[in-house]
């Protein structure tokens, strides 16, 4: 995989910052633990797990891959109208767009994303937040754009009218797990946070990777280059504005019936099944959790 130094988690890029030293301290403290539990499974993350287990700095600390753990779909007294809208759409025809609770785009990038969606003519649900003032740089700390805190004001003129019936723009919370598990959802334009990544895979939904901060760039590379369940822009969204034509092309790749789209869907379904098998009796994560439980029992008896 072609991971570059700048793809590392943002706290690791500046040695003068407090966060850098906190990360180093936490890393060194792992060597003193009795075990490390990771929310992944052997088939998904074999290279990472192998590297951790062979790293001498961890010594003999066992690494347990015990996932995937994701939020379940829970029945609710009031069903979201987004799900009612999804009920009316064809199977696997809707791309869901969300950048998490602390991911923000520039105003220029919101404009390009809107035009890209419109050009693609794909159905969509877009969770939209007001942009950051920081040009071209999605940031964790939100600084409002020049038009205030109404996210809809940052959309191109006429966008909502032209896409009426084609998609929905949501400015409040959206039930992500329910949306990803809905049969009408066929793609996820995601910031590639680990929870969102697992939720997408476990629901058999391929991704359009759009990393913004933390370890998300590394996740995006894993998803697109190694696992084959995602497509990515040529230039990382944190390094420049992704244009509307490229967005149109990427959306069509994920949602279309061409060979690349079919391959993405086939591969993500393979990993979905693999993740489910890992958790059942005899699966790799089931066995890892059993080993961890036995080690805990031994420790307790010794004490």
Short mmCIF file of N, CA and C in Angstrom, two decimals, residues 119-274:
data_model
loop_
_atom_site.label_atom_id
_atom_site.label_comp_id
_atom_site.label_asym_id
_atom_site.label_seq_id
_atom_site.Cartn_x
_atom_site.Cartn_y
_atom_site.Cartn_z
N UNK A 119 -24.52 16.31 -11.50
CA UNK A 119 -24.07 15.78 -12.79
C UNK A 119 -24.20 14.26 -12.87
N UNK A 120 -23.99 13.59 -11.74
CA UNK A 120 -24.03 12.12 -11.74
C UNK A 120 -25.44 11.58 -11.93
N UNK A 121 -26.44 12.40 -11.56
CA UNK A 121 -27.85 12.00 -11.64
C UNK A 121 -28.13 10.73 -10.82
N UNK A 122 -27.37 10.55 -9.77
CA UNK A 122 -27.61 9.44 -8.85
C UNK A 122 -28.44 9.93 -7.67
N UNK A 123 -29.31 9.06 -7.19
CA UNK A 123 -30.08 9.39 -5.99
C UNK A 123 -29.12 9.51 -4.80
N UNK A 124 -29.47 10.39 -3.86
CA UNK A 124 -28.55 10.61 -2.74
C UNK A 124 -29.28 11.06 -1.49
N UNK A 125 -28.65 10.80 -0.35
CA UNK A 125 -28.96 11.44 0.94
C UNK A 125 -27.67 12.06 1.41
N UNK A 126 -27.69 13.37 1.62
CA UNK A 126 -26.47 14.12 1.97
C UNK A 126 -26.67 14.80 3.32
N UNK A 127 -25.89 14.39 4.30
CA UNK A 127 -25.89 15.07 5.60
C UNK A 127 -24.93 16.25 5.49
N UNK A 128 -25.48 17.44 5.45
CA UNK A 128 -24.70 18.65 5.15
C UNK A 128 -24.54 19.52 6.38
N UNK A 129 -23.32 19.95 6.61
CA UNK A 129 -23.03 20.88 7.71
C UNK A 129 -22.43 22.16 7.13
N UNK A 130 -22.57 23.29 7.84
CA UNK A 130 -21.93 24.52 7.38
C UNK A 130 -20.43 24.31 7.25
N UNK A 131 -19.80 25.00 6.30
CA UNK A 131 -18.39 24.74 6.01
C UNK A 131 -17.44 25.40 6.99
N UNK A 132 -16.18 25.02 6.83
CA UNK A 132 -15.11 25.69 7.55
C UNK A 132 -14.60 26.86 6.71
N UNK A 133 -14.12 27.89 7.37
CA UNK A 133 -13.51 29.02 6.66
C UNK A 133 -12.15 28.66 6.10
N UNK A 134 -11.55 27.62 6.64
CA UNK A 134 -10.18 27.27 6.27
C UNK A 134 -10.18 26.73 4.84
N UNK A 135 -9.57 27.45 3.93
CA UNK A 135 -9.64 27.12 2.51
C UNK A 135 -9.07 25.74 2.21
N UNK A 136 -9.90 24.92 1.54
CA UNK A 136 -9.49 23.60 1.05
C UNK A 136 -9.16 22.60 2.16
N UNK A 137 -9.29 22.99 3.41
CA UNK A 137 -8.83 22.10 4.48
C UNK A 137 -9.96 21.75 5.42
N UNK A 138 -10.53 20.53 5.28
CA UNK A 138 -11.49 20.09 6.27
C UNK A 138 -10.82 20.04 7.63
N UNK A 139 -11.51 20.49 8.65
CA UNK A 139 -10.89 20.56 9.97
C UNK A 139 -11.80 19.96 11.02
N UNK A 140 -11.19 19.57 12.11
CA UNK A 140 -11.95 19.01 13.22
C UNK A 140 -12.64 20.11 14.01
N UNK A 141 -11.94 21.22 14.24
CA UNK A 141 -12.54 22.34 14.94
C UNK A 141 -13.30 23.20 13.95
N UNK A 142 -14.58 23.35 14.18
CA UNK A 142 -15.43 23.99 13.20
C UNK A 142 -15.40 25.51 13.32
N UNK A 143 -15.07 26.18 12.22
CA UNK A 143 -15.13 27.64 12.13
C UNK A 143 -16.09 27.96 10.99
N UNK A 144 -17.19 28.62 11.29
CA UNK A 144 -18.23 28.83 10.29
C UNK A 144 -17.73 29.61 9.09
N UNK A 145 -18.33 29.30 7.92
CA UNK A 145 -18.05 30.05 6.72
C UNK A 145 -18.70 31.43 6.78
N UNK A 146 -18.54 32.20 5.70
CA UNK A 146 -18.96 33.60 5.70
C UNK A 146 -20.47 33.79 5.69
N UNK A 147 -21.24 32.75 5.36
CA UNK A 147 -22.69 32.89 5.26
C UNK A 147 -23.43 32.46 6.52
N UNK A 148 -22.72 32.17 7.59
CA UNK A 148 -23.39 31.83 8.83
C UNK A 148 -23.58 30.34 9.02
N UNK A 149 -24.55 29.97 9.87
CA UNK A 149 -24.68 28.58 10.29
C UNK A 149 -25.81 27.82 9.62
N UNK A 150 -26.44 28.38 8.60
CA UNK A 150 -27.45 27.64 7.84
C UNK A 150 -26.75 26.93 6.68
N UNK A 151 -26.62 25.61 6.80
CA UNK A 151 -25.86 24.84 5.82
C UNK A 151 -26.42 24.99 4.41
N UNK A 152 -27.74 25.11 4.29
CA UNK A 152 -28.36 25.17 2.97
C UNK A 152 -27.95 26.42 2.19
N UNK A 153 -27.54 27.47 2.90
CA UNK A 153 -27.12 28.70 2.22
C UNK A 153 -25.84 28.51 1.41
N UNK A 154 -25.12 27.44 1.65
CA UNK A 154 -23.84 27.21 0.96
C UNK A 154 -24.00 26.35 -0.30
N UNK A 155 -25.21 25.88 -0.55
CA UNK A 155 -25.45 25.11 -1.77
C UNK A 155 -25.57 26.04 -2.97
N UNK A 156 -25.22 25.56 -4.16
CA UNK A 156 -25.36 26.41 -5.36
C UNK A 156 -26.81 26.83 -5.56
N UNK A 157 -27.01 28.00 -6.14
CA UNK A 157 -28.36 28.49 -6.42
C UNK A 157 -29.12 27.48 -7.28
N UNK A 158 -30.32 27.15 -6.85
CA UNK A 158 -31.17 26.25 -7.61
C UNK A 158 -30.89 24.77 -7.43
N UNK A 159 -29.89 24.42 -6.64
CA UNK A 159 -29.52 23.01 -6.49
C UNK A 159 -30.68 22.18 -5.93
N UNK A 160 -31.31 22.65 -4.88
CA UNK A 160 -32.39 21.88 -4.26
C UNK A 160 -33.57 21.72 -5.22
N UNK A 161 -33.85 22.74 -6.01
CA UNK A 161 -34.94 22.65 -6.98
C UNK A 161 -34.61 21.65 -8.08
N UNK A 162 -33.38 21.73 -8.59
CA UNK A 162 -32.99 20.86 -9.70
C UNK A 162 -32.88 19.39 -9.28
N UNK A 163 -32.60 19.14 -8.01
CA UNK A 163 -32.43 17.76 -7.55
C UNK A 163 -33.64 17.26 -6.76
N UNK A 164 -34.73 18.03 -6.80
CA UNK A 164 -35.93 17.60 -6.09
C UNK A 164 -36.42 16.27 -6.64
N UNK A 165 -36.66 15.33 -5.76
CA UNK A 165 -37.06 13.99 -6.18
C UNK A 165 -35.89 13.07 -6.41
N UNK A 166 -34.72 13.65 -6.65
CA UNK A 166 -33.52 12.85 -6.88
C UNK A 166 -32.78 12.57 -5.59
N UNK A 167 -32.78 13.55 -4.68
CA UNK A 167 -32.03 13.37 -3.44
C UNK A 167 -32.56 14.22 -2.31
N UNK A 168 -32.01 13.97 -1.13
CA UNK A 168 -32.39 14.71 0.08
C UNK A 168 -31.14 15.30 0.71
N UNK A 169 -31.24 16.55 1.15
CA UNK A 169 -30.17 17.19 1.92
C UNK A 169 -30.65 17.33 3.35
N UNK A 170 -29.87 16.79 4.28
CA UNK A 170 -30.24 16.74 5.69
C UNK A 170 -29.28 17.62 6.47
N UNK A 171 -29.81 18.52 7.28
CA UNK A 171 -28.94 19.40 8.07
C UNK A 171 -28.92 19.02 9.55
N UNK A 172 -29.66 17.98 9.90
CA UNK A 172 -29.67 17.49 11.27
C UNK A 172 -29.07 16.09 11.31
N UNK A 173 -29.19 15.45 12.45
CA UNK A 173 -28.70 14.08 12.62
C UNK A 173 -29.44 13.13 11.69
N UNK A 174 -28.75 12.12 11.20
CA UNK A 174 -29.37 11.09 10.37
C UNK A 174 -29.04 9.72 10.95
N UNK A 175 -29.98 8.77 10.88
CA UNK A 175 -29.75 7.43 11.43
C UNK A 175 -28.85 6.60 10.51
N UNK A 176 -27.55 6.77 10.66
CA UNK A 176 -26.60 6.21 9.70
C UNK A 176 -26.72 4.69 9.55
N UNK A 177 -26.77 3.97 10.67
CA UNK A 177 -26.82 2.51 10.58
C UNK A 177 -28.08 2.06 9.86
N UNK A 178 -29.21 2.72 10.15
CA UNK A 178 -30.46 2.36 9.48
C UNK A 178 -30.37 2.64 7.98
N UNK A 179 -29.73 3.74 7.62
CA UNK A 179 -29.59 4.08 6.20
C UNK A 179 -28.68 3.08 5.50
N UNK A 180 -27.54 2.77 6.10
CA UNK A 180 -26.60 1.84 5.46
C UNK A 180 -27.17 0.43 5.35
N UNK A 181 -28.04 0.06 6.27
CA UNK A 181 -28.61 -1.29 6.23
C UNK A 181 -29.84 -1.38 5.33
N UNK A 182 -30.30 -0.25 4.81
CA UNK A 182 -31.49 -0.25 3.96
C UNK A 182 -31.14 -0.80 2.58
N UNK A 183 -31.99 -1.64 2.00
CA UNK A 183 -31.67 -2.24 0.69
C UNK A 183 -31.56 -1.24 -0.45
N UNK A 184 -32.09 -0.04 -0.29
CA UNK A 184 -31.99 0.95 -1.36
C UNK A 184 -30.65 1.67 -1.38
N UNK A 185 -29.87 1.54 -0.31
CA UNK A 185 -28.56 2.20 -0.24
C UNK A 185 -27.52 1.36 -0.97
N UNK A 186 -26.82 2.00 -1.91
CA UNK A 186 -25.84 1.27 -2.72
C UNK A 186 -24.44 1.80 -2.65
N UNK A 187 -24.22 2.90 -1.91
CA UNK A 187 -22.88 3.47 -1.80
C UNK A 187 -22.80 4.43 -0.63
N UNK A 188 -21.58 4.69 -0.17
CA UNK A 188 -21.36 5.55 0.99
C UNK A 188 -20.16 6.44 0.71
N UNK A 189 -20.40 7.75 0.57
CA UNK A 189 -19.31 8.72 0.47
C UNK A 189 -18.97 9.10 1.91
N UNK A 190 -17.83 8.61 2.38
CA UNK A 190 -17.53 8.64 3.80
C UNK A 190 -16.16 9.22 4.10
N UNK A 191 -16.03 9.79 5.31
CA UNK A 191 -14.73 10.27 5.79
C UNK A 191 -13.82 9.12 6.21
N UNK A 192 -14.34 7.91 6.23
CA UNK A 192 -13.55 6.70 6.53
C UNK A 192 -13.11 6.63 7.99
N UNK A 193 -13.88 7.23 8.89
CA UNK A 193 -13.69 6.91 10.29
C UNK A 193 -13.90 5.42 10.49
N UNK A 194 -13.24 4.83 11.46
CA UNK A 194 -13.25 3.36 11.56
C UNK A 194 -14.64 2.81 11.82
N UNK A 195 -15.43 3.47 12.69
CA UNK A 195 -16.79 2.99 12.94
C UNK A 195 -17.63 3.02 11.67
N UNK A 196 -17.56 4.12 10.93
CA UNK A 196 -18.31 4.22 9.68
C UNK A 196 -17.83 3.19 8.66
N UNK A 197 -16.53 2.96 8.62
CA UNK A 197 -15.97 1.97 7.71
C UNK A 197 -16.54 0.59 7.99
N UNK A 198 -16.53 0.19 9.25
CA UNK A 198 -17.05 -1.13 9.61
C UNK A 198 -18.55 -1.22 9.35
N UNK A 199 -19.28 -0.16 9.65
CA UNK A 199 -20.73 -0.17 9.41
C UNK A 199 -21.02 -0.34 7.92
N UNK A 200 -20.23 0.29 7.08
CA UNK A 200 -20.44 0.16 5.64
C UNK A 200 -20.13 -1.26 5.16
N UNK A 201 -19.00 -1.79 5.58
CA UNK A 201 -18.62 -3.14 5.16
C UNK A 201 -19.61 -4.17 5.66
N UNK A 202 -20.01 -4.07 6.92
CA UNK A 202 -20.92 -5.06 7.50
C UNK A 202 -22.32 -4.99 6.92
N UNK A 203 -22.62 -3.92 6.19
CA UNK A 203 -23.89 -3.84 5.48
C UNK A 203 -23.73 -4.04 3.98
N UNK A 204 -22.51 -4.41 3.55
CA UNK A 204 -22.28 -4.71 2.15
C UNK A 204 -22.36 -3.50 1.24
N UNK A 205 -21.92 -2.33 1.73
CA UNK A 205 -22.02 -1.09 0.97
C UNK A 205 -20.62 -0.60 0.59
N UNK A 206 -20.28 -0.51 -0.70
CA UNK A 206 -18.97 0.02 -1.11
C UNK A 206 -18.86 1.51 -0.83
N UNK A 207 -17.62 2.01 -0.80
CA UNK A 207 -17.38 3.38 -0.36
C UNK A 207 -16.73 4.25 -1.42
N UNK A 208 -17.01 5.54 -1.32
CA UNK A 208 -16.22 6.56 -1.98
C UNK A 208 -15.45 7.23 -0.85
N UNK A 209 -14.16 6.97 -0.78
CA UNK A 209 -13.35 7.36 0.38
C UNK A 209 -13.01 8.85 0.32
N UNK A 210 -13.31 9.55 1.41
CA UNK A 210 -13.09 11.00 1.49
C UNK A 210 -12.50 11.33 2.86
N UNK A 211 -11.25 10.95 3.12
CA UNK A 211 -10.67 11.15 4.46
C UNK A 211 -10.46 12.62 4.78
N UNK A 212 -10.62 12.96 6.07
CA UNK A 212 -10.51 14.35 6.49
C UNK A 212 -9.47 14.59 7.57
N UNK A 213 -9.34 13.71 8.54
CA UNK A 213 -8.43 13.96 9.66
C UNK A 213 -8.12 12.64 10.36
N UNK A 214 -7.26 12.75 11.39
CA UNK A 214 -6.85 11.59 12.20
C UNK A 214 -6.28 10.50 11.30
N UNK A 215 -6.68 9.25 11.53
CA UNK A 215 -6.10 8.13 10.79
C UNK A 215 -6.86 7.83 9.51
N UNK A 216 -7.80 8.69 9.12
CA UNK A 216 -8.71 8.38 8.02
C UNK A 216 -8.01 8.20 6.68
N UNK A 217 -6.92 8.90 6.44
CA UNK A 217 -6.19 8.72 5.17
C UNK A 217 -5.65 7.30 5.06
N UNK A 218 -5.13 6.77 6.16
CA UNK A 218 -4.63 5.39 6.14
C UNK A 218 -5.78 4.41 5.94
N UNK A 219 -6.92 4.68 6.56
CA UNK A 219 -8.08 3.82 6.36
C UNK A 219 -8.52 3.83 4.89
N UNK A 220 -8.52 5.02 4.28
CA UNK A 220 -8.94 5.14 2.89
C UNK A 220 -8.02 4.36 1.96
N UNK A 221 -6.73 4.41 2.22
CA UNK A 221 -5.77 3.66 1.39
C UNK A 221 -5.98 2.17 1.56
N UNK A 222 -6.20 1.73 2.79
CA UNK A 222 -6.50 0.32 3.04
C UNK A 222 -7.73 -0.12 2.26
N UNK A 223 -8.78 0.68 2.31
CA UNK A 223 -10.04 0.32 1.66
C UNK A 223 -9.94 0.28 0.15
N UNK A 224 -9.21 1.23 -0.43
CA UNK A 224 -9.15 1.31 -1.89
C UNK A 224 -8.05 0.46 -2.50
N UNK A 225 -6.86 0.47 -1.90
CA UNK A 225 -5.72 -0.20 -2.53
C UNK A 225 -5.57 -1.67 -2.12
N UNK A 226 -5.89 -2.00 -0.89
CA UNK A 226 -5.70 -3.38 -0.45
C UNK A 226 -6.99 -4.19 -0.48
N UNK A 227 -8.05 -3.63 0.08
CA UNK A 227 -9.29 -4.39 0.21
C UNK A 227 -10.16 -4.32 -1.03
N UNK A 228 -10.03 -3.27 -1.82
CA UNK A 228 -10.80 -3.17 -3.06
C UNK A 228 -12.28 -2.94 -2.86
N UNK A 229 -12.64 -2.18 -1.80
CA UNK A 229 -14.05 -1.90 -1.55
C UNK A 229 -14.37 -0.41 -1.67
N UNK A 230 -13.40 0.39 -2.15
CA UNK A 230 -13.59 1.84 -2.22
C UNK A 230 -12.86 2.41 -3.43
N UNK A 231 -13.34 3.58 -3.86
CA UNK A 231 -12.62 4.40 -4.83
C UNK A 231 -12.25 5.70 -4.13
N UNK A 232 -11.21 6.37 -4.63
CA UNK A 232 -10.71 7.59 -3.98
C UNK A 232 -10.41 8.65 -5.02
N UNK A 233 -10.51 9.94 -4.66
CA UNK A 233 -10.09 11.01 -5.56
C UNK A 233 -8.58 10.92 -5.84
N UNK A 234 -8.16 11.47 -6.97
CA UNK A 234 -6.74 11.45 -7.31
C UNK A 234 -5.92 12.25 -6.31
N UNK A 235 -6.45 13.39 -5.88
CA UNK A 235 -5.80 14.22 -4.87
C UNK A 235 -6.61 14.13 -3.59
N UNK A 236 -5.95 13.86 -2.48
CA UNK A 236 -6.64 13.74 -1.20
C UNK A 236 -7.43 15.00 -0.90
N UNK A 237 -8.65 14.87 -0.39
CA UNK A 237 -9.48 16.05 -0.10
C UNK A 237 -8.84 17.03 0.87
N UNK A 238 -7.90 16.58 1.69
CA UNK A 238 -7.22 17.49 2.61
C UNK A 238 -6.14 18.31 1.92
N UNK A 239 -5.81 17.99 0.67
CA UNK A 239 -4.73 18.68 -0.03
C UNK A 239 -5.21 19.56 -1.18
N UNK A 240 -6.48 19.55 -1.44
CA UNK A 240 -7.01 20.37 -2.52
C UNK A 240 -8.48 20.10 -2.73
N UNK A 241 -9.11 20.93 -3.53
CA UNK A 241 -10.53 20.79 -3.83
C UNK A 241 -10.71 19.73 -4.91
N UNK A 242 -11.59 18.78 -4.67
CA UNK A 242 -11.93 17.76 -5.67
C UNK A 242 -13.01 18.34 -6.57
N UNK A 243 -12.76 18.35 -7.87
CA UNK A 243 -13.66 18.99 -8.81
C UNK A 243 -14.92 18.20 -9.09
N UNK A 244 -15.92 18.89 -9.62
CA UNK A 244 -17.23 18.28 -9.85
C UNK A 244 -17.18 17.14 -10.86
N UNK A 245 -16.35 17.28 -11.91
CA UNK A 245 -16.28 16.21 -12.90
C UNK A 245 -15.72 14.92 -12.31
N UNK A 246 -14.70 15.06 -11.46
CA UNK A 246 -14.13 13.87 -10.83
C UNK A 246 -15.13 13.26 -9.85
N UNK A 247 -15.85 14.09 -9.13
CA UNK A 247 -16.86 13.58 -8.20
C UNK A 247 -17.94 12.83 -8.96
N UNK A 248 -18.39 13.40 -10.07
CA UNK A 248 -19.38 12.71 -10.90
C UNK A 248 -18.86 11.33 -11.31
N UNK A 249 -17.62 11.27 -11.77
CA UNK A 249 -17.03 10.02 -12.23
C UNK A 249 -16.93 9.00 -11.09
N UNK A 250 -16.50 9.45 -9.91
CA UNK A 250 -16.34 8.54 -8.78
C UNK A 250 -17.69 8.00 -8.30
N UNK A 251 -18.69 8.87 -8.25
CA UNK A 251 -20.03 8.43 -7.84
C UNK A 251 -20.56 7.39 -8.82
N UNK A 252 -20.37 7.64 -10.11
CA UNK A 252 -20.84 6.69 -11.12
C UNK A 252 -20.09 5.35 -11.01
N UNK A 253 -18.81 5.40 -10.66
CA UNK A 253 -18.05 4.16 -10.49
C UNK A 253 -18.63 3.31 -9.37
N UNK A 254 -18.91 3.96 -8.24
CA UNK A 254 -19.42 3.22 -7.09
C UNK A 254 -20.84 2.70 -7.35
N UNK A 255 -21.66 3.51 -7.98
CA UNK A 255 -23.07 3.19 -8.10
C UNK A 255 -23.44 2.50 -9.41
N UNK A 256 -22.54 2.53 -10.40
CA UNK A 256 -22.89 2.05 -11.72
C UNK A 256 -22.79 0.54 -11.89
N UNK A 257 -23.18 0.10 -13.08
CA UNK A 257 -23.17 -1.33 -13.41
C UNK A 257 -21.96 -1.74 -14.22
N UNK A 258 -20.95 -0.86 -14.32
CA UNK A 258 -19.74 -1.22 -15.04
C UNK A 258 -18.91 -2.20 -14.21
N UNK A 259 -17.82 -2.68 -14.79
CA UNK A 259 -17.04 -3.73 -14.14
C UNK A 259 -16.49 -3.29 -12.78
N UNK A 260 -16.02 -2.03 -12.69
CA UNK A 260 -15.44 -1.58 -11.42
C UNK A 260 -16.48 -1.55 -10.31
N UNK A 261 -17.67 -1.07 -10.62
CA UNK A 261 -18.73 -1.05 -9.62
C UNK A 261 -19.13 -2.44 -9.19
N UNK A 262 -19.22 -3.35 -10.15
CA UNK A 262 -19.57 -4.74 -9.81
C UNK A 262 -18.50 -5.37 -8.94
N UNK A 263 -17.23 -5.08 -9.25
CA UNK A 263 -16.13 -5.64 -8.46
C UNK A 263 -16.15 -5.10 -7.03
N UNK A 264 -16.44 -3.81 -6.87
CA UNK A 264 -16.53 -3.22 -5.53
C UNK A 264 -17.61 -3.90 -4.71
N UNK A 265 -18.78 -4.09 -5.33
CA UNK A 265 -19.90 -4.69 -4.60
C UNK A 265 -19.63 -6.15 -4.27
N UNK A 266 -19.00 -6.86 -5.19
CA UNK A 266 -18.69 -8.27 -4.92
C UNK A 266 -17.69 -8.40 -3.79
N UNK A 267 -16.68 -7.55 -3.80
CA UNK A 267 -15.64 -7.63 -2.77
C UNK A 267 -16.17 -7.24 -1.40
N UNK A 268 -17.01 -6.20 -1.34
CA UNK A 268 -17.52 -5.78 -0.03
C UNK A 268 -18.47 -6.84 0.53
N UNK A 269 -19.16 -7.56 -0.34
CA UNK A 269 -20.02 -8.65 0.14
C UNK A 269 -19.18 -9.79 0.69
N UNK A 270 -18.03 -10.04 0.07
CA UNK A 270 -17.11 -11.07 0.59
C UNK A 270 -16.66 -10.71 2.00
N UNK A 271 -16.30 -9.45 2.21
CA UNK A 271 -15.84 -9.02 3.53
C UNK A 271 -16.99 -8.99 4.54
N UNK A 272 -18.18 -8.67 4.09
CA UNK A 272 -19.35 -8.72 4.97
C UNK A 272 -19.52 -10.12 5.53
N UNK A 273 -19.49 -11.11 4.65
CA UNK A 273 -19.64 -12.50 5.08
C UNK A 273 -18.47 -12.90 5.97
N UNK A 274 -17.27 -12.48 5.60
CA UNK A 274 -16.08 -12.79 6.40
C UNK A 274 -16.20 -12.23 7.81
#
